[in-house]
Short mmCIF file of C-alpha atoms in Angstrom, two decimals:
data_model
loop_
_atom_site.label_atom_id
_atom_site.label_comp_id
_atom_site.label_asym_id
_atom_site.label_seq_id
_atom_site.Cartn_x
_atom_site.Cartn_y
_atom_site.Cartn_z
CA UNK A 1 -23.06 26.60 -30.70
CA UNK A 2 -24.41 28.84 -27.97
CA UNK A 3 -22.39 31.97 -27.55
CA UNK A 4 -20.36 32.00 -24.40
CA UNK A 5 -21.02 28.33 -23.72
CA UNK A 6 -17.41 28.42 -22.71
CA UNK A 7 -15.06 25.48 -22.38
CA UNK A 8 -12.04 26.14 -20.23
CA UNK A 9 -9.10 24.07 -19.23
CA UNK A 10 -5.85 24.27 -17.39
CA UNK A 11 -3.45 24.63 -20.28
CA UNK A 12 -0.48 25.77 -18.27
CA UNK A 13 0.88 27.32 -15.12
CA UNK A 14 0.03 30.77 -16.38
CA UNK A 15 -3.57 29.84 -17.23
CA UNK A 16 -6.28 29.98 -14.60
CA UNK A 17 -9.43 27.85 -14.39
CA UNK A 18 -12.88 29.04 -15.39
CA UNK A 19 -14.82 31.10 -12.90
CA UNK A 20 -18.13 32.98 -12.78
CA UNK A 21 -17.17 35.86 -10.55
CA UNK A 22 -16.65 39.14 -12.39
CA UNK A 23 -13.45 39.86 -10.56
CA UNK A 24 -11.59 37.44 -12.80
CA UNK A 25 -11.38 40.13 -15.51
CA UNK A 26 -10.67 43.01 -13.16
CA UNK A 27 -7.20 43.97 -14.27
CA UNK A 28 -4.26 43.49 -11.92
CA UNK A 29 -2.48 40.20 -12.17
CA UNK A 30 -4.87 38.50 -14.57
CA UNK A 31 -5.85 39.04 -18.16
CA UNK A 32 -8.75 37.19 -19.82
CA UNK A 33 -8.71 36.00 -23.47
CA UNK A 34 -11.76 34.85 -25.40
CA UNK A 35 -10.95 32.44 -28.24
CA UNK A 36 -12.18 29.57 -30.38
CA UNK A 37 -12.42 25.89 -29.50
CA UNK A 38 -9.30 24.94 -31.56
CA UNK A 39 -6.98 27.26 -29.65
CA UNK A 40 -4.01 25.34 -28.17
CA UNK A 41 -0.55 26.24 -27.01
CA UNK A 42 1.93 24.32 -24.85
CA UNK A 43 2.34 24.97 -21.10
CA UNK A 44 5.77 26.50 -21.60
CA UNK A 45 4.18 29.42 -23.49
CA UNK A 46 1.94 30.36 -20.61
CA UNK A 47 4.85 30.10 -18.21
CA UNK A 48 6.85 32.41 -20.46
CA UNK A 49 4.03 34.95 -20.57
CA UNK A 50 3.83 34.99 -16.72
CA UNK A 51 7.59 35.33 -16.38
CA UNK A 52 7.75 38.18 -18.91
CA UNK A 53 4.72 40.15 -17.80
CA UNK A 54 3.94 39.08 -14.24
CA UNK A 55 0.35 38.26 -15.40
CA UNK A 56 -1.60 35.07 -15.61
CA UNK A 57 -3.69 34.35 -18.70
CA UNK A 58 -7.22 33.02 -18.36
CA UNK A 59 -8.55 31.48 -21.63
CA UNK A 60 -12.27 31.11 -22.33
CA UNK A 61 -13.21 29.08 -25.41
CA UNK A 62 -16.39 29.97 -27.28
CA UNK A 63 -17.22 28.06 -30.46
CA UNK A 64 -15.68 28.75 -33.85
CA UNK A 65 -14.61 31.99 -35.52
CA UNK A 66 -18.19 32.84 -36.51
CA UNK A 67 -19.57 32.34 -33.00
CA UNK A 68 -16.65 34.32 -31.61
CA UNK A 69 -17.35 37.26 -33.91
CA UNK A 70 -21.04 37.18 -33.09
CA UNK A 71 -20.37 37.08 -29.34
CA UNK A 72 -18.29 40.15 -29.22
CA UNK A 73 -20.20 42.04 -31.87
CA UNK A 74 -23.41 41.75 -29.79
CA UNK A 75 -21.82 43.04 -26.59
CA UNK A 76 -19.71 46.12 -27.62
CA UNK A 77 -18.42 47.88 -24.50
CA UNK A 78 -19.57 45.12 -22.22
CA UNK A 79 -17.10 42.27 -22.82
CA UNK A 80 -16.63 39.17 -20.73
CA UNK A 81 -12.91 39.25 -21.46
CA UNK A 82 -10.06 41.68 -22.16
CA UNK A 83 -8.78 40.39 -25.44
CA UNK A 84 -10.05 38.10 -28.21
CA UNK A 85 -8.11 35.78 -30.45
CA UNK A 86 -9.39 33.84 -33.45
CA UNK A 87 -11.61 36.16 -35.47
CA UNK A 88 -10.58 35.62 -39.07
CA UNK A 89 -10.75 37.80 -42.16
CA UNK A 90 -14.09 36.34 -43.26
CA UNK A 91 -15.69 37.79 -40.06
CA UNK A 92 -13.43 40.73 -39.24
CA UNK A 93 -15.63 43.63 -40.43
CA UNK A 94 -18.55 42.93 -38.12
CA UNK A 95 -16.93 43.52 -34.74
CA UNK A 96 -14.99 46.48 -36.11
CA UNK A 97 -18.12 48.10 -37.48
CA UNK A 98 -20.05 47.39 -34.24
CA UNK A 99 -17.42 49.19 -32.23
CA UNK A 100 -16.51 46.09 -30.14
CA UNK A 101 -12.74 46.49 -30.42
CA UNK A 102 -10.18 49.00 -29.05
CA UNK A 103 -7.46 50.24 -31.53
CA UNK A 104 -3.97 49.22 -30.68
CA UNK A 105 -0.87 49.07 -32.91
CA UNK A 106 1.71 46.67 -31.52
CA UNK A 107 5.33 47.71 -32.09
CA UNK A 108 6.06 44.13 -33.06
CA UNK A 109 3.63 44.16 -36.00
CA UNK A 110 6.27 45.77 -38.29
CA UNK A 111 8.03 42.38 -38.36
CA UNK A 112 5.29 40.75 -40.46
CA UNK A 113 1.84 41.06 -38.95
CA UNK A 114 1.22 44.48 -40.48
CA UNK A 115 1.22 42.94 -43.99
CA UNK A 116 -2.03 41.20 -43.04
CA UNK A 117 -3.78 44.23 -41.52
CA UNK A 118 -7.51 44.62 -42.17
CA UNK A 119 -7.88 47.22 -44.92
CA UNK A 120 -9.39 50.58 -43.98
CA UNK A 121 -9.35 49.76 -40.30
CA UNK A 122 -7.79 51.57 -37.29
CA UNK A 123 -5.64 48.71 -35.93
CA UNK A 124 -8.58 47.11 -34.12
CA UNK A 125 -7.20 43.70 -35.08
CA UNK A 126 -3.63 42.41 -35.30
CA UNK A 127 -2.75 39.35 -37.47
CA UNK A 128 -1.28 36.38 -35.62
CA UNK A 129 -1.69 33.31 -37.87
CA UNK A 130 -2.11 32.45 -41.47
CA UNK A 131 -3.99 29.22 -42.19
CA UNK A 132 -4.82 28.99 -45.91
CA UNK A 133 -7.98 26.90 -46.62
CA UNK A 134 -7.45 24.39 -49.45
CA UNK A 135 -8.76 21.11 -50.62
CA UNK A 136 -6.70 18.17 -49.35
CA UNK A 137 -6.18 14.87 -51.16
CA UNK A 138 -5.37 11.43 -49.79
CA UNK A 139 -2.67 10.60 -52.33
CA UNK A 140 -2.27 7.12 -50.94
CA UNK A 141 -5.94 6.37 -51.66
CA UNK A 142 -5.67 7.48 -55.25
CA UNK A 143 -2.50 5.44 -55.76
CA UNK A 144 -4.14 2.39 -54.18
CA UNK A 145 -7.15 2.69 -56.44
CA UNK A 146 -4.99 3.37 -59.48
CA UNK A 147 -6.88 6.64 -60.10
CA UNK A 148 -5.54 9.98 -61.25
CA UNK A 149 -6.22 12.59 -58.51
CA UNK A 150 -7.80 15.93 -59.40
CA UNK A 151 -5.49 18.78 -60.36
CA UNK A 152 -7.91 21.56 -59.52
CA UNK A 153 -11.01 22.21 -57.42
CA UNK A 154 -12.85 22.60 -60.72
CA UNK A 155 -12.17 18.88 -61.53
CA UNK A 156 -14.38 17.80 -58.67
CA UNK A 157 -17.52 18.11 -60.75
CA UNK A 158 -16.17 15.34 -63.03
CA UNK A 159 -18.20 12.12 -62.76
CA UNK A 160 -15.09 10.03 -61.99
CA UNK A 161 -14.83 11.91 -58.66
CA UNK A 162 -18.46 11.26 -57.71
CA UNK A 163 -19.11 10.64 -54.03
CA UNK A 164 -15.46 11.31 -53.09
CA UNK A 165 -15.56 14.83 -51.56
CA UNK A 166 -16.20 15.97 -48.01
CA UNK A 167 -16.98 19.71 -47.91
CA UNK A 168 -18.16 22.17 -45.27
CA UNK A 169 -21.31 24.26 -44.83
CA UNK A 170 -20.31 27.92 -45.15
CA UNK A 171 -23.10 28.87 -42.79
CA UNK A 172 -21.64 26.93 -39.86
CA UNK A 173 -17.93 26.72 -40.69
CA UNK A 174 -15.36 29.40 -41.35
CA UNK A 175 -13.25 27.12 -43.66
CA UNK A 176 -16.55 26.33 -45.42
CA UNK A 177 -17.12 30.02 -45.95
CA UNK A 178 -13.56 30.37 -47.17
CA UNK A 179 -14.11 27.73 -49.86
CA UNK A 180 -17.40 29.35 -50.88
CA UNK A 181 -15.49 32.56 -51.36
CA UNK A 182 -12.92 30.66 -53.51
CA UNK A 183 -15.68 29.57 -55.84
CA UNK A 184 -17.30 32.99 -55.87
CA UNK A 185 -13.94 34.59 -56.78
CA UNK A 186 -13.18 32.02 -59.44
CA UNK A 187 -16.44 32.52 -61.30
CA UNK A 188 -18.52 35.46 -59.99
CA UNK A 189 -21.38 34.78 -62.35
CA UNK A 190 -21.35 30.98 -62.50
CA UNK A 191 -20.30 29.82 -59.04
CA UNK A 192 -23.77 28.64 -58.20
CA UNK A 193 -23.68 26.26 -61.11
CA UNK A 194 -20.43 24.80 -59.71
CA UNK A 195 -22.21 23.96 -56.41
CA UNK A 196 -25.20 22.48 -58.25
CA UNK A 197 -22.83 20.19 -60.08
CA UNK A 198 -21.03 19.28 -56.88
CA UNK A 199 -24.32 18.20 -55.29
CA UNK A 200 -25.23 16.25 -58.42
CA UNK A 201 -21.83 14.63 -58.15
CA UNK A 202 -22.76 13.48 -54.62
CA UNK A 203 -20.36 15.71 -52.64
CA UNK A 204 -20.98 15.32 -48.91
CA UNK A 205 -21.49 18.64 -47.05
CA UNK A 206 -21.16 18.61 -43.26
CA UNK A 207 -21.27 21.27 -40.50
CA UNK A 208 -17.69 21.39 -39.44
CA UNK A 209 -14.04 20.48 -40.06
CA UNK A 210 -13.84 17.94 -37.21
CA UNK A 211 -16.51 15.70 -38.91
CA UNK A 212 -15.15 16.14 -42.40
CA UNK A 213 -11.43 15.53 -41.61
CA UNK A 214 -11.47 13.16 -38.67
CA UNK A 215 -14.52 11.12 -39.52
CA UNK A 216 -15.09 11.24 -43.33
CA UNK A 217 -11.57 11.75 -44.76
CA UNK A 218 -9.91 8.52 -45.77
CA UNK A 219 -6.60 9.71 -44.29
CA UNK A 220 -8.11 11.09 -41.16
CA UNK A 221 -8.44 9.52 -37.70
CA UNK A 222 -11.63 7.73 -38.63
CA UNK A 223 -10.34 6.32 -41.92
CA UNK A 224 -13.51 7.30 -43.75
CA UNK A 225 -14.52 6.82 -47.39
CA UNK A 226 -13.74 10.31 -48.74
CA UNK A 227 -10.25 10.88 -50.31
CA UNK A 228 -11.01 14.56 -50.94
CA UNK A 229 -11.60 16.94 -48.06
CA UNK A 230 -11.70 20.70 -47.31
CA UNK A 231 -8.91 21.57 -44.86
CA UNK A 232 -5.71 23.65 -44.83
CA UNK A 233 -2.53 23.94 -46.82
CA UNK A 234 -0.69 23.03 -43.64
CA UNK A 235 -2.68 19.87 -42.94
CA UNK A 236 -0.39 17.57 -44.96
CA UNK A 237 2.40 18.33 -42.48
CA UNK A 238 0.39 16.41 -39.87
CA UNK A 239 -0.95 13.72 -42.23
CA UNK A 240 1.72 11.97 -44.28
CA UNK A 241 0.54 10.70 -47.67
CA UNK A 242 -1.66 13.75 -48.28
CA UNK A 243 -1.32 16.97 -50.25
CA UNK A 244 -3.14 20.21 -50.86
CA UNK A 245 -4.67 21.47 -54.06
CA UNK A 246 -2.89 24.79 -54.05
CA UNK A 247 -5.18 26.33 -56.75
CA UNK A 248 -8.08 26.22 -54.33
CA UNK A 249 -6.52 28.12 -51.40
CA UNK A 250 -8.26 31.05 -49.70
CA UNK A 251 -5.99 33.18 -47.59
CA UNK A 252 -7.36 32.93 -44.09
CA UNK A 253 -5.84 35.10 -41.40
CA UNK A 254 -6.62 34.99 -37.66
CA UNK A 255 -6.40 38.06 -35.55
CA UNK A 256 -6.06 39.23 -31.96
CA UNK A 257 -7.79 42.34 -30.65
CA UNK A 258 -8.51 44.26 -27.46
CA UNK A 259 -12.17 44.32 -26.48
CA UNK A 260 -13.83 47.68 -25.97
CA UNK A 261 -14.50 48.13 -22.30
CA UNK A 262 -11.78 45.69 -21.23
CA UNK A 263 -11.01 45.86 -17.50
CA UNK A 264 -7.35 45.11 -18.08
CA UNK A 265 -6.42 47.16 -21.16
CA UNK A 266 -2.68 47.16 -20.30
CA UNK A 267 -2.69 43.43 -19.85
CA UNK A 268 -4.55 43.00 -23.15
CA UNK A 269 -1.91 45.04 -24.94
CA UNK A 270 0.77 42.75 -23.47
CA UNK A 271 -1.17 39.75 -24.81
CA UNK A 272 -1.23 41.26 -28.31
CA UNK A 273 2.50 41.90 -28.20
CA UNK A 274 3.14 38.43 -26.84
CA UNK A 275 1.13 36.73 -29.60
CA UNK A 276 3.63 38.26 -32.10
CA UNK A 277 6.67 37.12 -30.14
CA UNK A 278 8.86 34.24 -31.27
CA UNK A 279 7.77 32.38 -28.12
CA UNK A 280 4.25 32.10 -29.60
CA UNK A 281 4.92 32.32 -33.29
CA UNK A 282 7.24 29.35 -33.48
CA UNK A 283 4.77 27.17 -31.55
CA UNK A 284 1.78 27.92 -33.79
CA UNK A 285 2.59 25.40 -36.57
CA UNK A 286 3.01 22.38 -34.27
CA UNK A 287 0.18 23.37 -31.88
CA UNK A 288 -2.51 24.51 -34.30
CA UNK A 289 -1.13 23.61 -37.74
CA UNK A 290 -1.14 27.15 -39.03
CA UNK A 291 1.59 29.34 -40.43
CA UNK A 292 3.08 32.23 -38.35
CA UNK A 293 2.84 35.78 -39.72
CA UNK A 294 6.07 37.15 -38.28
CA UNK A 295 9.03 37.22 -40.61
CA UNK A 296 11.93 34.84 -39.92
CA UNK A 297 9.84 32.39 -37.86
CA UNK A 298 11.16 28.86 -38.55
CA UNK A 299 8.75 26.17 -39.61
CA UNK A 300 9.00 22.63 -38.16
CA UNK A 301 11.12 20.02 -39.90
CA UNK A 302 9.45 18.68 -42.99
CA UNK A 303 6.96 21.49 -43.48
CA UNK A 304 8.75 22.97 -46.47
CA UNK A 305 8.42 19.63 -48.26
CA UNK A 306 4.96 18.45 -47.03
CA UNK A 307 3.17 21.70 -46.49
CA UNK A 308 4.81 24.66 -48.27
CA UNK A 309 3.23 28.04 -47.88
CA UNK A 310 1.11 28.65 -50.99
CA UNK A 311 2.72 31.12 -53.32
CA UNK A 312 -0.72 32.50 -54.23
CA UNK A 313 -4.02 32.62 -52.40
CA UNK A 314 -7.42 34.09 -53.07
CA UNK A 315 -8.03 37.31 -51.09
CA UNK A 316 -11.35 39.24 -50.79
CA UNK A 317 -11.47 42.34 -48.53
CA UNK A 318 -13.40 41.75 -45.26
CA UNK A 319 -15.72 44.68 -46.04
CA UNK A 320 -16.70 43.07 -49.35
CA UNK A 321 -17.33 39.75 -47.57
CA UNK A 322 -19.45 41.48 -44.91
CA UNK A 323 -21.52 43.26 -47.53
CA UNK A 324 -22.33 40.17 -49.51
CA UNK A 325 -22.18 37.34 -46.98
CA UNK A 326 -25.87 36.80 -46.43
CA UNK A 327 -26.73 37.09 -50.06
CA UNK A 328 -24.00 34.57 -51.04
CA UNK A 329 -25.11 32.19 -48.25
CA UNK A 330 -28.68 32.27 -49.42
CA UNK A 331 -27.65 31.73 -53.01
CA UNK A 332 -25.49 28.81 -51.89
CA UNK A 333 -28.37 27.27 -49.96
CA UNK A 334 -30.59 27.58 -53.01
CA UNK A 335 -27.88 25.99 -55.19
CA UNK A 336 -27.35 23.00 -52.91
CA UNK A 337 -30.98 22.56 -51.87
CA UNK A 338 -30.82 23.55 -48.19
#
């Protein structure tokens, strides 16, 4: 995905259309947010932001979390937006270390977001969502085929699950990187053998979530042939008859941050505050199928039963990920033959 090959849309009354002139980010009545392609909120949220702040919000979409982190890391001090949303904890260290973000501590962070702060940082990023990456199962498929589903991600190397898994390339997908980190954490010395066994067991590895879930997954839109897919702990809330393997969950957190050199710093701070408000937090589950980070935010009906928040997730500090990312990726490529 080419950085800044932006896709923009009119998502609400408070959201303006794309434009090339530089005045669009020039403070005043407009604030510009760079985000990933999966960002989505209802029109009412943008209207509330405008009513509350007097500002309109222009959204520019730019690839996935990895592309987003690369875009802003390569242009510190010369941003094409005021604020960025969607950098996750697998990529957080790079833009911080490159000086691409302006420190800001939102007063609202004490209500939950501060618990997900990037360690050893200076409040350059503020947590907004939690979207734990886990393997998902099509329970209906296993029942139909009179087959016992796996109980753990470790079971996927068993021959009886051959050719049943759709996984993601960690080099092109942030959920893919999260699952790679799950395997590294589970067996620091032997994780490469796990991946070799997965390839031998005919696991399918694709570039992104959209292909895996909506095309290959047997419970997805495309009704594919794979009853095991890498997705999120929250996905079963949107797809009845599925469940998550909660022993495979990597704690993925998405952040918002003010870009160094932003033309509308005050507007950017208001966006950070607004992203932590109940107006936004309560819409996140139904709009993007992620969990809110602010305490006391209600989940939609049925989520507690179909998509409970994992009691335990794997966590690796962003600095450790950044230090080892390229080595782990190369070792993964060697293990899977890419």
